[in-house]
């Protein structure tokens, strides 16, 4: 059996629903719309016509719903904007001041900012919805920064901090927290907190405010921040970028309560598309069977500490901290640095398996659509390797685009755990070898 194909809708419906709930708002400067006004309307500074704004919105919608890469976004959108005359610099009339000024319209740099800002905000609003749906089982939320050379120190300082889901601090610091912010939040159960030895903090008394002047007209604006202590015990204050000190998902819930509640209901699958079966029922052998063509065992990434190993992992999977498209037998998987596991999400072996993850995605032995404990179906990739300590690598593609993986040795206990995950809908199975053949 070379391949079993199925047409599956794995669109991140909650993120799409958030973005599509927005109206259009023409604005001249970015600071004209504050905080949760961005959750109600889509705007691009100096996009002075609805035609231009709609054109940009259409491509952002594709980027969110179809996993379009930044390169594809720019390649598709640039000629459309050039045809509409919204590219480069030009003299324009400021409707508020009546002045003729030289302004920047479209450029690749601006398109990068538009892409990153809107895609990340939509994904985080969707993530807030999913986290909120699961607070009975996972009532604690942990702030997770990417922790690479591009992470701002103030964002890194919040990495690992844990607060209850209903702590008011999340109204201020739920990501994204500024231009280019790649931070995220993960949910933890009470058992997770105890097992990891984490301290649950309280943010109620940490929220502070200050006045700043924004834009050419120096408009006075209140910006919220949170107090914290750095690694040396010194008092510091974390301020999101101006106008970013809000929670986009919480704002969505307030202005579009019906859409917020129904976002996941439109996506939930009640039955697997092709029926649930086990690997044995599908006629597939065990993962340690010699008929599976095995992948070469890749070298481990280095690092003297979990943080170092994680940095090497990011360098392998998303070089330069940029999104990366990986081709699998069923189409591309988009790797985003902010959605890769944090160091504490993986054990030491899994932290050093970046190259094996790539191999398992590009040349898996099997791909399943399996039902997880939360009632949602996710793709499961299994790579088979020729080593007793790395017999199989399991990679799970979550519905928000994040990945999780686990290493299985050839011990009976590990193989039994791996076999239990090989059930659901078999989407792809590599052709098996004849017994005794040489790979």
Protein backbone atom coordinates (compact mmCIF):
# COMPACT_ATOMS: atom_id res chain seq x y z
CA UNK A 1 0.00 0.00 0.00
CA UNK A 2 1.77 3.14 -1.16
CA UNK A 3 -0.71 5.77 0.01
CA UNK A 4 -4.21 6.22 1.36
CA UNK A 5 -5.55 9.70 0.67
CA UNK A 6 -8.35 11.57 2.41
CA UNK A 7 -9.70 15.07 1.97
CA UNK A 8 -9.52 16.66 5.41
CA UNK A 9 -10.39 20.16 6.59
CA UNK A 10 -7.76 21.05 9.18
CA UNK A 11 -8.19 24.83 8.89
CA UNK A 12 -7.69 26.64 12.24
CA UNK A 13 -11.36 27.66 12.28
CA UNK A 14 -11.19 29.65 15.50
CA UNK A 15 -8.39 31.89 14.20
CA UNK A 16 -10.23 32.31 10.90
CA UNK A 17 -13.48 33.13 12.73
CA UNK A 18 -11.71 35.80 14.78
CA UNK A 19 -10.25 37.45 11.69
CA UNK A 20 -13.45 37.26 9.64
CA UNK A 21 -15.47 38.84 12.46
CA UNK A 22 -13.65 42.12 11.86
CA UNK A 23 -15.05 45.03 9.90
CA UNK A 24 -12.93 47.44 7.82
CA UNK A 25 -11.54 50.71 9.18
CA UNK A 26 -9.59 53.25 7.14
CA UNK A 27 -6.88 54.93 9.22
CA UNK A 28 -3.94 57.23 8.55
CA UNK A 29 -1.62 56.35 11.45
CA UNK A 30 -1.33 53.05 13.33
CA UNK A 31 -2.04 54.65 16.73
CA UNK A 32 -5.48 55.94 15.65
CA UNK A 33 -6.94 52.59 16.73
CA UNK A 34 -6.24 51.50 20.27
CA UNK A 35 -6.16 48.09 21.91
CA UNK A 36 -9.32 46.04 21.38
CA UNK A 37 -10.50 48.28 18.54
CA UNK A 38 -8.16 46.08 16.48
CA UNK A 39 -10.26 43.06 17.46
CA UNK A 40 -13.31 44.74 15.89
CA UNK A 41 -11.83 46.11 12.68
CA UNK A 42 -9.08 45.35 10.18
CA UNK A 43 -6.98 48.35 9.24
CA UNK A 44 -3.73 49.17 7.47
CA UNK A 45 -2.29 52.63 8.03
CA UNK A 46 -2.53 54.82 4.91
CA UNK A 47 -4.60 52.29 2.98
CA UNK A 48 -6.96 55.10 2.02
CA UNK A 49 -9.47 53.11 -0.03
CA UNK A 50 -11.66 50.15 0.81
CA UNK A 51 -10.52 48.43 -2.40
CA UNK A 52 -6.91 48.36 -1.21
CA UNK A 53 -7.96 47.35 2.28
CA UNK A 54 -10.10 44.49 0.95
CA UNK A 55 -7.25 43.27 -1.27
CA UNK A 56 -4.87 43.08 1.69
CA UNK A 57 -7.53 41.49 3.85
CA UNK A 58 -8.17 38.72 1.30
CA UNK A 59 -4.52 37.66 1.34
CA UNK A 60 -4.26 37.84 5.14
CA UNK A 61 -7.32 35.59 5.30
CA UNK A 62 -5.52 33.05 3.08
CA UNK A 63 -2.41 33.24 5.25
CA UNK A 64 -4.42 32.44 8.38
CA UNK A 65 -6.73 29.82 6.92
CA UNK A 66 -4.41 28.04 4.49
CA UNK A 67 -1.05 28.37 6.25
CA UNK A 68 0.30 30.58 3.47
CA UNK A 69 3.97 31.45 3.96
CA UNK A 70 5.30 34.99 4.13
CA UNK A 71 7.03 34.54 0.78
CA UNK A 72 3.77 33.43 -0.85
CA UNK A 73 1.91 36.31 0.79
CA UNK A 74 4.32 38.90 -0.61
CA UNK A 75 4.59 37.24 -4.00
CA UNK A 76 0.80 37.19 -4.45
CA UNK A 77 -0.05 40.55 -2.89
CA UNK A 78 2.69 42.77 -4.29
CA UNK A 79 1.49 42.80 -7.97
CA UNK A 80 -2.13 43.32 -6.88
CA UNK A 81 -1.19 46.36 -4.82
CA UNK A 82 1.04 47.71 -7.59
CA UNK A 83 -1.90 47.45 -9.99
CA UNK A 84 -3.99 49.45 -7.52
CA UNK A 85 -1.29 52.11 -7.19
CA UNK A 86 -0.58 51.33 -3.54
CA UNK A 87 3.16 50.72 -3.63
CA UNK A 88 6.31 52.70 -2.91
CA UNK A 89 6.28 56.29 -1.64
CA UNK A 90 4.01 59.10 -2.73
CA UNK A 91 2.78 62.56 -1.75
CA UNK A 92 -0.55 62.31 0.05
CA UNK A 93 -3.04 64.60 1.76
CA UNK A 94 -3.52 64.05 5.47
CA UNK A 95 -7.29 64.45 5.89
CA UNK A 96 -6.92 65.50 9.54
CA UNK A 97 -4.27 68.19 9.11
CA UNK A 98 -4.73 69.17 5.46
CA UNK A 99 -0.98 68.81 4.92
CA UNK A 100 0.73 67.21 1.93
CA UNK A 101 3.28 64.71 3.23
CA UNK A 102 5.58 62.07 1.74
CA UNK A 103 4.29 58.68 2.87
CA UNK A 104 5.26 55.04 2.51
CA UNK A 105 2.56 52.91 0.96
CA UNK A 106 3.22 49.26 0.15
CA UNK A 107 6.67 47.72 0.52
CA UNK A 108 7.99 44.27 1.30
CA UNK A 109 8.88 45.44 4.81
CA UNK A 110 5.32 46.69 5.38
CA UNK A 111 3.84 43.47 4.03
CA UNK A 112 6.02 41.49 6.42
CA UNK A 113 4.68 43.56 9.33
CA UNK A 114 1.07 43.22 8.15
CA UNK A 115 1.49 39.45 7.77
CA UNK A 116 3.20 38.84 11.11
CA UNK A 117 0.88 41.13 13.09
CA UNK A 118 -2.41 39.79 11.77
CA UNK A 119 -1.49 36.11 11.55
CA UNK A 120 0.02 36.02 15.04
CA UNK A 121 -2.87 37.97 16.59
CA UNK A 122 -5.45 35.68 14.98
CA UNK A 123 -3.66 32.54 16.11
CA UNK A 124 -3.34 33.84 19.66
CA UNK A 125 -7.01 34.86 19.77
CA UNK A 126 -7.87 31.35 18.63
CA UNK A 127 -5.50 29.86 21.16
CA UNK A 128 -7.18 31.85 23.94
CA UNK A 129 -10.50 30.32 22.88
CA UNK A 130 -9.09 26.80 23.02
CA UNK A 131 -7.38 27.34 26.36
CA UNK A 132 -10.58 28.77 27.81
CA UNK A 133 -12.53 25.70 26.65
CA UNK A 134 -10.24 23.46 28.71
CA UNK A 135 -9.86 25.37 32.00
CA UNK A 136 -11.63 22.66 34.01
CA UNK A 137 -8.81 20.23 33.24
CA UNK A 138 -5.97 22.76 32.78
CA UNK A 139 -6.66 25.82 34.95
CA UNK A 140 -3.09 27.18 34.94
CA UNK A 141 -1.53 29.10 32.07
CA UNK A 142 2.19 29.51 31.52
CA UNK A 143 3.83 32.30 29.52
CA UNK A 144 6.23 30.87 26.90
CA UNK A 145 8.79 32.97 25.03
CA UNK A 146 10.82 31.56 22.11
CA UNK A 147 14.09 32.27 23.97
CA UNK A 148 16.40 32.77 21.01
CA UNK A 149 18.65 35.68 20.05
CA UNK A 150 15.68 37.66 18.71
CA UNK A 151 13.63 37.49 21.92
CA UNK A 152 13.44 40.82 23.73
CA UNK A 153 14.78 40.67 27.32
CA UNK A 154 11.49 41.83 28.81
CA UNK A 155 9.59 39.08 26.99
CA UNK A 156 12.22 36.52 28.02
CA UNK A 157 11.80 37.62 31.65
CA UNK A 158 8.18 36.43 31.61
CA UNK A 159 9.10 33.03 30.17
CA UNK A 160 7.92 30.22 32.43
CA UNK A 161 5.75 32.34 34.73
CA UNK A 162 2.48 30.67 35.70
CA UNK A 163 -0.84 32.31 36.61
CA UNK A 164 -4.38 30.98 36.90
CA UNK A 165 -6.43 31.31 33.74
CA UNK A 166 -8.71 33.93 35.34
CA UNK A 167 -5.90 36.09 36.73
CA UNK A 168 -6.38 39.69 35.50
CA UNK A 169 -2.76 39.77 34.37
CA UNK A 170 -3.78 37.91 31.20
CA UNK A 171 -5.83 40.94 30.14
CA UNK A 172 -2.50 42.77 29.81
CA UNK A 173 0.16 40.23 28.82
CA UNK A 174 -1.63 37.57 26.76
CA UNK A 175 0.46 37.47 23.53
CA UNK A 176 1.24 39.00 21.20
CA UNK A 177 2.78 41.84 23.19
CA UNK A 178 4.20 43.96 20.40
CA UNK A 179 5.46 44.12 16.85
CA UNK A 180 7.11 40.82 15.95
CA UNK A 181 6.21 39.16 19.27
CA UNK A 182 6.36 35.35 18.97
CA UNK A 183 5.38 34.47 22.54
CA UNK A 184 2.54 32.09 23.37
CA UNK A 185 0.71 30.56 26.33
CA UNK A 186 0.39 26.90 27.25
CA UNK A 187 -2.13 25.29 29.60
CA UNK A 188 -1.16 23.16 32.59
CA UNK A 189 -3.08 20.83 34.86
CA UNK A 190 -2.65 20.76 38.63
CA UNK A 191 -0.59 17.59 38.18
CA UNK A 192 1.63 19.34 35.62
CA UNK A 193 2.34 22.20 38.02
CA UNK A 194 3.22 19.81 40.83
CA UNK A 195 5.33 17.52 38.64
CA UNK A 196 7.35 20.41 37.21
CA UNK A 197 7.71 22.14 40.58
CA UNK A 198 6.24 25.39 39.27
CA UNK A 199 5.09 28.33 41.39
CA UNK A 200 1.68 29.79 40.63
CA UNK A 201 1.89 33.56 40.99
CA UNK A 202 -0.78 36.24 41.40
CA UNK A 203 -0.86 39.19 39.04
CA UNK A 204 -3.66 41.26 40.55
CA UNK A 205 -1.34 43.71 42.33
CA UNK A 206 1.32 43.76 39.62
CA UNK A 207 -0.56 45.75 36.98
CA UNK A 208 0.66 49.32 36.61
CA UNK A 209 -0.01 52.20 34.22
CA UNK A 210 1.94 55.05 32.71
CA UNK A 211 1.27 57.84 30.24
CA UNK A 212 3.13 57.99 26.92
CA UNK A 213 2.85 60.31 23.92
CA UNK A 214 2.19 58.58 20.59
CA UNK A 215 2.64 59.61 17.00
CA UNK A 216 3.42 62.83 15.26
CA UNK A 217 0.79 64.66 17.30
CA UNK A 218 2.09 63.27 20.61
CA UNK A 219 -1.31 61.99 21.65
CA UNK A 220 -1.31 61.14 25.39
CA UNK A 221 -2.07 57.45 25.86
CA UNK A 222 -2.26 55.22 28.91
CA UNK A 223 -0.16 52.05 28.62
CA UNK A 224 -0.52 49.15 31.05
CA UNK A 225 2.34 46.96 32.23
CA UNK A 226 3.20 44.41 34.92
CA UNK A 227 5.82 44.43 37.65
CA UNK A 228 8.23 41.49 37.94
CA UNK A 229 11.65 40.60 39.32
CA UNK A 230 14.51 39.75 37.01
CA UNK A 231 16.96 36.88 37.49
CA UNK A 232 18.97 39.02 39.95
CA UNK A 233 15.94 39.86 42.05
CA UNK A 234 15.69 43.44 40.83
CA UNK A 235 12.30 45.08 40.41
CA UNK A 236 11.37 45.66 36.77
CA UNK A 237 8.25 46.57 34.80
CA UNK A 238 7.24 44.84 31.58
CA UNK A 239 5.34 47.10 29.18
CA UNK A 240 3.90 45.68 25.97
CA UNK A 241 4.35 47.95 22.98
CA UNK A 242 1.83 50.82 22.99
CA UNK A 243 -1.66 49.60 21.99
CA UNK A 244 -0.63 45.95 22.49
CA UNK A 245 -1.50 45.82 26.21
CA UNK A 246 -4.70 43.85 25.72
CA UNK A 247 -5.87 40.27 25.10
CA UNK A 248 -7.21 39.92 21.53
CA UNK A 249 -9.16 36.76 22.36
CA UNK A 250 -10.81 38.34 25.39
CA UNK A 251 -11.68 41.41 23.30
CA UNK A 252 -13.21 39.12 20.65
CA UNK A 253 -15.33 37.43 23.33
CA UNK A 254 -16.70 40.81 24.46
CA UNK A 255 -17.69 42.31 21.12
CA UNK A 256 -18.69 39.10 19.27
CA UNK A 257 -19.85 36.75 22.00
CA UNK A 258 -21.91 34.54 19.69
CA UNK A 259 -19.07 34.13 17.17
CA UNK A 260 -16.59 33.44 19.97
CA UNK A 261 -18.75 30.68 21.45
CA UNK A 262 -19.43 28.98 18.12
CA UNK A 263 -15.92 29.16 16.62
CA UNK A 264 -14.97 25.62 17.56
CA UNK A 265 -18.45 24.21 17.16
CA UNK A 266 -18.13 24.70 13.41
CA UNK A 267 -14.88 22.71 13.38
CA UNK A 268 -15.51 19.86 15.80
CA UNK A 269 -15.53 16.41 14.24
CA UNK A 270 -17.88 13.89 15.81
CA UNK A 271 -16.67 10.90 13.77
CA UNK A 272 -13.39 10.21 12.01
CA UNK A 273 -13.77 10.77 8.24
CA UNK A 274 -12.98 7.21 7.20
CA UNK A 275 -13.74 5.23 10.36
CA UNK A 276 -11.53 4.39 13.31
CA UNK A 277 -9.28 1.33 13.02
CA UNK A 278 -6.10 0.06 14.63
CA UNK A 279 -2.83 -0.57 12.80
CA UNK A 280 -3.47 -4.32 12.96
CA UNK A 281 -6.93 -3.88 11.48
CA UNK A 282 -5.35 -1.84 8.67
CA UNK A 283 -3.02 -4.77 7.93
CA UNK A 284 0.06 -2.91 9.17
CA UNK A 285 2.83 -4.70 11.12
CA UNK A 286 4.35 -3.56 14.41
CA UNK A 287 6.84 -0.70 14.34
CA UNK A 288 9.74 -3.07 15.03
CA UNK A 289 8.85 -5.25 12.03
CA UNK A 290 11.68 -5.65 9.50
CA UNK A 291 9.34 -4.86 6.61
CA UNK A 292 9.33 -1.19 7.50
CA UNK A 293 11.98 0.75 5.55
CA UNK A 294 14.01 2.49 8.24
CA UNK A 295 15.31 6.04 8.21
CA UNK A 296 18.95 6.82 8.89
CA UNK A 297 19.55 7.77 12.50
CA UNK A 298 20.47 11.47 12.40
CA UNK A 299 23.03 13.13 14.61
CA UNK A 300 21.77 14.67 17.82
CA UNK A 301 21.78 18.44 18.24
CA UNK A 302 24.17 19.68 20.90
CA UNK A 303 23.73 21.81 24.02
CA UNK A 304 25.02 21.58 27.57
CA UNK A 305 21.68 22.63 29.07
CA UNK A 306 18.02 22.35 28.07
CA UNK A 307 18.08 26.02 27.03
CA UNK A 308 21.13 25.44 24.81
CA UNK A 309 19.59 22.29 23.34
CA UNK A 310 16.37 24.18 22.62
CA UNK A 311 18.29 26.96 20.87
CA UNK A 312 19.96 24.34 18.66
CA UNK A 313 16.58 22.74 18.01
CA UNK A 314 15.18 26.07 16.78
CA UNK A 315 18.24 26.64 14.61
CA UNK A 316 17.68 23.27 12.93
CA UNK A 317 13.91 23.47 12.47
CA UNK A 318 13.42 27.19 11.78
CA UNK A 319 16.78 28.66 10.67
CA UNK A 320 16.98 32.36 11.37
CA UNK A 321 13.76 32.21 13.38
CA UNK A 322 11.67 32.30 10.20
CA UNK A 323 8.68 30.17 9.27
CA UNK A 324 9.56 27.07 7.30
CA UNK A 325 7.46 24.90 5.03
CA UNK A 326 8.21 21.16 5.22
CA UNK A 327 6.87 18.86 2.52
CA UNK A 328 5.20 15.68 3.76
CA UNK A 329 3.49 12.92 1.73
CA UNK A 330 0.16 14.69 2.38
CA UNK A 331 1.28 18.23 1.67
CA UNK A 332 3.19 20.95 3.50
CA UNK A 333 3.48 21.46 7.24
CA UNK A 334 4.37 25.01 8.25
CA UNK A 335 6.81 25.28 11.16
CA UNK A 336 6.50 28.51 13.16
CA UNK A 337 9.10 29.20 15.87
CA UNK A 338 6.55 30.48 18.37
CA UNK A 339 4.52 27.26 18.04
CA UNK A 340 7.36 24.79 18.58
CA UNK A 341 7.56 23.11 22.00
CA UNK A 342 9.21 24.99 24.86
CA UNK A 343 12.19 23.31 26.60
CA UNK A 344 10.01 22.12 29.48
CA UNK A 345 7.58 20.44 27.07
CA UNK A 346 10.15 17.85 25.94
CA UNK A 347 12.44 15.43 27.71
CA UNK A 348 16.19 15.60 27.07
CA UNK A 349 16.12 13.00 24.28
CA UNK A 350 13.29 14.72 22.41
CA UNK A 351 15.01 18.11 22.75
CA UNK A 352 17.93 16.81 20.71
CA UNK A 353 15.87 15.18 17.96
CA UNK A 354 15.30 18.12 15.61
CA UNK A 355 16.84 16.28 12.64
CA UNK A 356 14.78 13.18 13.37
CA UNK A 357 11.63 15.33 13.48
CA UNK A 358 12.40 16.62 9.99
CA UNK A 359 12.97 13.06 8.75
CA UNK A 360 9.72 11.81 10.31
CA UNK A 361 7.73 14.61 8.65
CA UNK A 362 9.36 14.30 5.24
CA UNK A 363 9.50 10.50 5.02
CA UNK A 364 7.13 9.00 7.59
CA UNK A 365 6.28 5.33 7.77
CA UNK A 366 2.67 6.24 8.54
CA UNK A 367 0.39 9.24 9.04
CA UNK A 368 -2.76 8.78 11.12
CA UNK A 369 -5.65 11.04 12.05
CA UNK A 370 -6.20 10.15 15.68
CA UNK A 371 -8.64 11.21 18.38
CA UNK A 372 -7.03 12.87 21.42
CA UNK A 373 -8.35 13.14 24.97
CA UNK A 374 -9.83 16.60 24.35
CA UNK A 375 -12.17 15.27 21.66
CA UNK A 376 -10.30 16.63 18.63
CA UNK A 377 -8.55 14.83 15.80
CA UNK A 378 -4.91 15.53 15.02
CA UNK A 379 -2.42 14.20 12.51
CA UNK A 380 0.15 11.77 13.89
CA UNK A 381 3.37 11.12 11.99
CA UNK A 382 5.47 8.03 12.74
CA UNK A 383 9.07 7.82 11.60
CA UNK A 384 10.77 4.41 11.93
CA UNK A 385 14.51 4.36 12.59
CA UNK A 386 17.12 1.61 12.81
CA UNK A 387 18.35 2.07 16.36
CA UNK A 388 17.32 0.43 19.59
CA UNK A 389 17.20 3.80 21.40
CA UNK A 390 15.38 5.47 18.52
CA UNK A 391 13.02 2.87 17.10
CA UNK A 392 10.22 5.34 16.35
CA UNK A 393 9.56 9.05 16.55
CA UNK A 394 5.98 10.22 17.00
CA UNK A 395 5.16 13.76 15.82
CA UNK A 396 1.73 15.23 16.50
CA UNK A 397 0.49 18.17 14.44
CA UNK A 398 -1.88 20.19 16.63
CA UNK A 399 -4.79 22.14 15.21
CA UNK A 400 -3.24 25.52 16.05
CA UNK A 401 -0.17 24.62 13.99
CA UNK A 402 2.06 23.68 16.93
CA UNK A 403 4.00 20.41 17.07
CA UNK A 404 4.76 17.87 19.78
CA UNK A 405 6.99 14.81 19.47
CA UNK A 406 8.16 11.87 21.52
CA UNK A 407 10.96 9.32 21.16
CA UNK A 408 10.27 5.59 21.50
CA UNK A 409 12.99 2.97 22.00
CA UNK A 410 12.61 -0.71 21.17
CA UNK A 411 11.78 -1.61 24.77
CA UNK A 412 8.46 -3.50 25.16
CA UNK A 413 7.02 -0.66 27.25
CA UNK A 414 7.89 2.02 24.69
CA UNK A 415 6.66 -0.02 21.75
CA UNK A 416 3.36 -0.75 23.50
CA UNK A 417 2.84 2.99 24.09
CA UNK A 418 3.69 3.81 20.47
CA UNK A 419 1.39 1.08 19.14
CA UNK A 420 -1.52 2.50 21.16
CA UNK A 421 -1.18 5.75 19.20
CA UNK A 422 -1.46 3.98 15.82
CA UNK A 423 -5.22 4.10 15.55
CA UNK A 424 -7.87 6.30 14.00
CA UNK A 425 -7.85 6.93 10.24
CA UNK A 426 -4.78 5.77 8.34
CA UNK A 427 -4.04 8.61 5.92
CA UNK A 428 -0.74 7.36 4.54
CA UNK A 429 1.31 4.19 4.80
CA UNK A 430 4.73 3.68 3.26
CA UNK A 431 5.11 0.63 1.02
CA UNK A 432 6.47 -2.28 3.02
CA UNK A 433 9.60 -4.22 2.03
CA UNK A 434 9.78 -7.90 1.38
CA UNK A 435 11.25 -9.77 4.37
CA UNK A 436 15.00 -9.99 4.01
CA UNK A 437 15.31 -7.12 1.55
CA UNK A 438 18.04 -4.56 1.94
CA UNK A 439 16.96 -0.97 2.28
